[in-house]
Coordinates of N, CA and C in Angstrom, one line a residue:
X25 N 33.3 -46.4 73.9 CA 32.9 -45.8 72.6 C 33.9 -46.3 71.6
X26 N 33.6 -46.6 69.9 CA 34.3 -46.5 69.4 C 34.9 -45.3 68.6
X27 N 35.8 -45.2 68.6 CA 36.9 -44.2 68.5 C 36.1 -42.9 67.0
X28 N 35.2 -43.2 66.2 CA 34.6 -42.4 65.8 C 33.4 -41.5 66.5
X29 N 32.4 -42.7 67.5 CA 31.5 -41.7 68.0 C 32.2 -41.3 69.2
X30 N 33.7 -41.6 69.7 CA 34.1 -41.1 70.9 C 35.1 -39.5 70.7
X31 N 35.0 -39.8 69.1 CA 35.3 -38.5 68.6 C 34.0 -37.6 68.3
X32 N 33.1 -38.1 67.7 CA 31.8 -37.1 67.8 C 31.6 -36.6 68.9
X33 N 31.5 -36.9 70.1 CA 30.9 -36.9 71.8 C 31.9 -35.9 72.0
X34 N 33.3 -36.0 71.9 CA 34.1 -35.1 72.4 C 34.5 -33.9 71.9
X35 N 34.0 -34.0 70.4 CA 33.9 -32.5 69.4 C 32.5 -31.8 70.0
X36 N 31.2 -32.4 69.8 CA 30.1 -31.7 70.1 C 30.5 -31.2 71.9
X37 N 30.4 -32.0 72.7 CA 31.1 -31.4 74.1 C 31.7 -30.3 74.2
X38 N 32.9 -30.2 73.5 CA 33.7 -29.2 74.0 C 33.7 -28.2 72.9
X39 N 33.2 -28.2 71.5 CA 33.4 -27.7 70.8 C 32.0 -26.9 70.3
X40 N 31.3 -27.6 70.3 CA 29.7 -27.7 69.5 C 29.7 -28.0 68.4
X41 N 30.7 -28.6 68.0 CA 30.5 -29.5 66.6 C 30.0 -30.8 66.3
X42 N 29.6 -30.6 65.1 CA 28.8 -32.0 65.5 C 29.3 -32.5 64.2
X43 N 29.4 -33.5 63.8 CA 29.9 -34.2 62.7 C 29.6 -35.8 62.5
X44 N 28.9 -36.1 61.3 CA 28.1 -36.8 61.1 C 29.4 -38.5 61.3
X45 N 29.0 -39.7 61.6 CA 29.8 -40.8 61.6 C 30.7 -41.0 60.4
X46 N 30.6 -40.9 59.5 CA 31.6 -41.1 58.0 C 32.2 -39.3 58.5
X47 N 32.0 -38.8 58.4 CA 32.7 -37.4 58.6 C 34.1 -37.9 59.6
X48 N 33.2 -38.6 61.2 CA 34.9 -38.8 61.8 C 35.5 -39.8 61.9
X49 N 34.9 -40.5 60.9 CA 35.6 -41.9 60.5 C 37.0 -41.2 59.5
X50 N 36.4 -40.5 58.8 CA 37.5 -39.7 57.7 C 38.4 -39.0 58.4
X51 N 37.7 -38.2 59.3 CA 39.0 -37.3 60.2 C 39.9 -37.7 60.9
X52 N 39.6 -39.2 61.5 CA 40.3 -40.2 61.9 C 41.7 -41.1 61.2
X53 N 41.0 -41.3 60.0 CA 41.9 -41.8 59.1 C 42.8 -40.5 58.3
X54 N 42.4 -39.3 58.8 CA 43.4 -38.5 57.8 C 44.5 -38.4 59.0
X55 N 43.7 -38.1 60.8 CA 45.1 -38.3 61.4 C 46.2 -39.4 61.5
X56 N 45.6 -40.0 60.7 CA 46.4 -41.5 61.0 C 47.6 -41.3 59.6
X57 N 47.1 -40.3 59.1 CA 48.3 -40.4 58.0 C 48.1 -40.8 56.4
X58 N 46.3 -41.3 56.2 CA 46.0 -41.6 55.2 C 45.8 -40.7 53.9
X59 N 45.9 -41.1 53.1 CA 45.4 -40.1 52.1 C 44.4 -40.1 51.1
X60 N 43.7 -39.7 51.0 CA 42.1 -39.8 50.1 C 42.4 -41.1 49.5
X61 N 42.9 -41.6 48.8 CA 43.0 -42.6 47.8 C 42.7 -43.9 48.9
X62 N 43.7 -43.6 50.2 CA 43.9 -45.0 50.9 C 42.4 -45.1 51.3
X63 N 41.8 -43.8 52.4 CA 41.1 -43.8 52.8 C 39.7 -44.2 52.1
X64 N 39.6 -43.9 50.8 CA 38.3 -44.4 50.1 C 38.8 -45.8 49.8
X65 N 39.7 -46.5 49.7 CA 39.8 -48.1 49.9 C 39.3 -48.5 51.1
X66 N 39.9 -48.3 52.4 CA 39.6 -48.3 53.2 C 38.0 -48.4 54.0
X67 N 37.2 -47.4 53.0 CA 35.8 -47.0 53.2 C 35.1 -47.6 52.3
X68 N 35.6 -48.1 51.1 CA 34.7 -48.4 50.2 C 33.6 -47.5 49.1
X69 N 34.6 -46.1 49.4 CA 34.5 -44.9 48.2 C 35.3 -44.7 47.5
X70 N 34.9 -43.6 47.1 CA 35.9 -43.0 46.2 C 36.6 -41.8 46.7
X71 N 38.0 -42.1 45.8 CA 38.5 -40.8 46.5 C 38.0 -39.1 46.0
X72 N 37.1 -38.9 45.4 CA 36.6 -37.8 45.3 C 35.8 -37.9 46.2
X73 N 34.4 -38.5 46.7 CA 33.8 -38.8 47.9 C 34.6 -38.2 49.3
X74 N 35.5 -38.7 48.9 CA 36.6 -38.5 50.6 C 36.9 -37.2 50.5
X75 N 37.2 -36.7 49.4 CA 37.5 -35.2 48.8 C 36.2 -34.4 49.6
X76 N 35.1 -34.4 49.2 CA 33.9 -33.9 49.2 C 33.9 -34.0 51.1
X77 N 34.1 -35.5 52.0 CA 34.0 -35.6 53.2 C 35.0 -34.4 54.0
X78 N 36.2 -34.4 53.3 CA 37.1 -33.2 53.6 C 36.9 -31.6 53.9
X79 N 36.0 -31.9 52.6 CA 35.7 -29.9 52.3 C 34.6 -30.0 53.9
X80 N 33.6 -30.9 53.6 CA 32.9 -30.7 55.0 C 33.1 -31.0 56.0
X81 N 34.1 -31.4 56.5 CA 34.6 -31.5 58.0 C 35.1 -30.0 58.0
X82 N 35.9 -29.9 57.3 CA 36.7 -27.9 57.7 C 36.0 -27.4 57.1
X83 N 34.7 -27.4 56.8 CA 33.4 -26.4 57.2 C 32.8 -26.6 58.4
X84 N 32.3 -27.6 58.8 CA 31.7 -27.8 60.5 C 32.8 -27.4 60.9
X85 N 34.2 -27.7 61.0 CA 35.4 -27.1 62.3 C 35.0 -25.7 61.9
X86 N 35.1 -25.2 60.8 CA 35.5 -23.7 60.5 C 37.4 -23.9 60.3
X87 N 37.4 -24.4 59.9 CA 39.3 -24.9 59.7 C 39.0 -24.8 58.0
X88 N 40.5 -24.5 57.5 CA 40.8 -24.4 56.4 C 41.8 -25.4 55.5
X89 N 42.3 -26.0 56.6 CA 44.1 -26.7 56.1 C 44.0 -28.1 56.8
X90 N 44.7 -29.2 56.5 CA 44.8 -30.2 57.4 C 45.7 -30.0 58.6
X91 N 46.3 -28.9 58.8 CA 47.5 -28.7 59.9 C 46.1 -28.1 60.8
X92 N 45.4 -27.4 60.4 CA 44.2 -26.8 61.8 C 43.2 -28.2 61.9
X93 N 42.9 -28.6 61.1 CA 42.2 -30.4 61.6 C 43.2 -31.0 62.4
X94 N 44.6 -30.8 62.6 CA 45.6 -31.6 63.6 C 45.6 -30.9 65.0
X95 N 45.4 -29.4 64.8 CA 45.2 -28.9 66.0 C 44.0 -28.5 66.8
X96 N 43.4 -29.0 66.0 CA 41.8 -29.0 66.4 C 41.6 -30.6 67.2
X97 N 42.0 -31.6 66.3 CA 41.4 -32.8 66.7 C 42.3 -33.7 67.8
X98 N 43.8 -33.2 67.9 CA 44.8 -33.7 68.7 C 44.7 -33.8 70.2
X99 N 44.4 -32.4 70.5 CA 44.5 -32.0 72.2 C 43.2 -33.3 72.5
X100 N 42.1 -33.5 71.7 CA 40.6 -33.4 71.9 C 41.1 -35.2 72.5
X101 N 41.6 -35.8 71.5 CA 41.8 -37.1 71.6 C 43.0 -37.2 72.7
X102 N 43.5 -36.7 72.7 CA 45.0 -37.6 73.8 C 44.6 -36.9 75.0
X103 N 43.7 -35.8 75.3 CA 43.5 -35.0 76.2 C 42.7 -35.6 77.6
X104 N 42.7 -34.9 78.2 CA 41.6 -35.6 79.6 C 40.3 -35.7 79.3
X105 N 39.6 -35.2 78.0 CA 38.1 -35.4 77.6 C 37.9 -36.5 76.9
X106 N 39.3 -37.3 76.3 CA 38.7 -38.5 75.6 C 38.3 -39.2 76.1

């Protein structure tokens, strides 16, 4: 899998979330340390776009902050389900 739908597979799995491919393409690049601006170069948006991809990812988690998207998305990936 690539590392976005192998993040999809392993949120809906264990979590029942489901999140659309740009959703964890974004969630991906924010663990990586990016910040809207990089990540809409990166994507070929804008960084209000990435803004907007943000608010909706910690609505499907139900997360509020980027520190609960790190604790949400961390165990998921380094864990025995990736």
């Amino acid at each position: 899998d690539a590392p976005p739908e192998r993040l999809r597979r392993v949120l809906a799995h264990s979590h029942g979330i489901r999140l659309s491919q740009r959703q964890a393409q974004v969630a991906l690049l924010i663990l990586q340390g990016h910040s809207s601006v990089s990540i809409g170069l990166r994507l070929g948006i804008s960084a209000q776009t990435v803004k907007v991809f943000r608010r909706q990812i910690h609505a499907r988690c139900g997360i509020s902050s980027q520190a609960e998207l790190f604790s949400l998305l961390l165990p998921l990936l380094i864990g025995k389900d990736a």
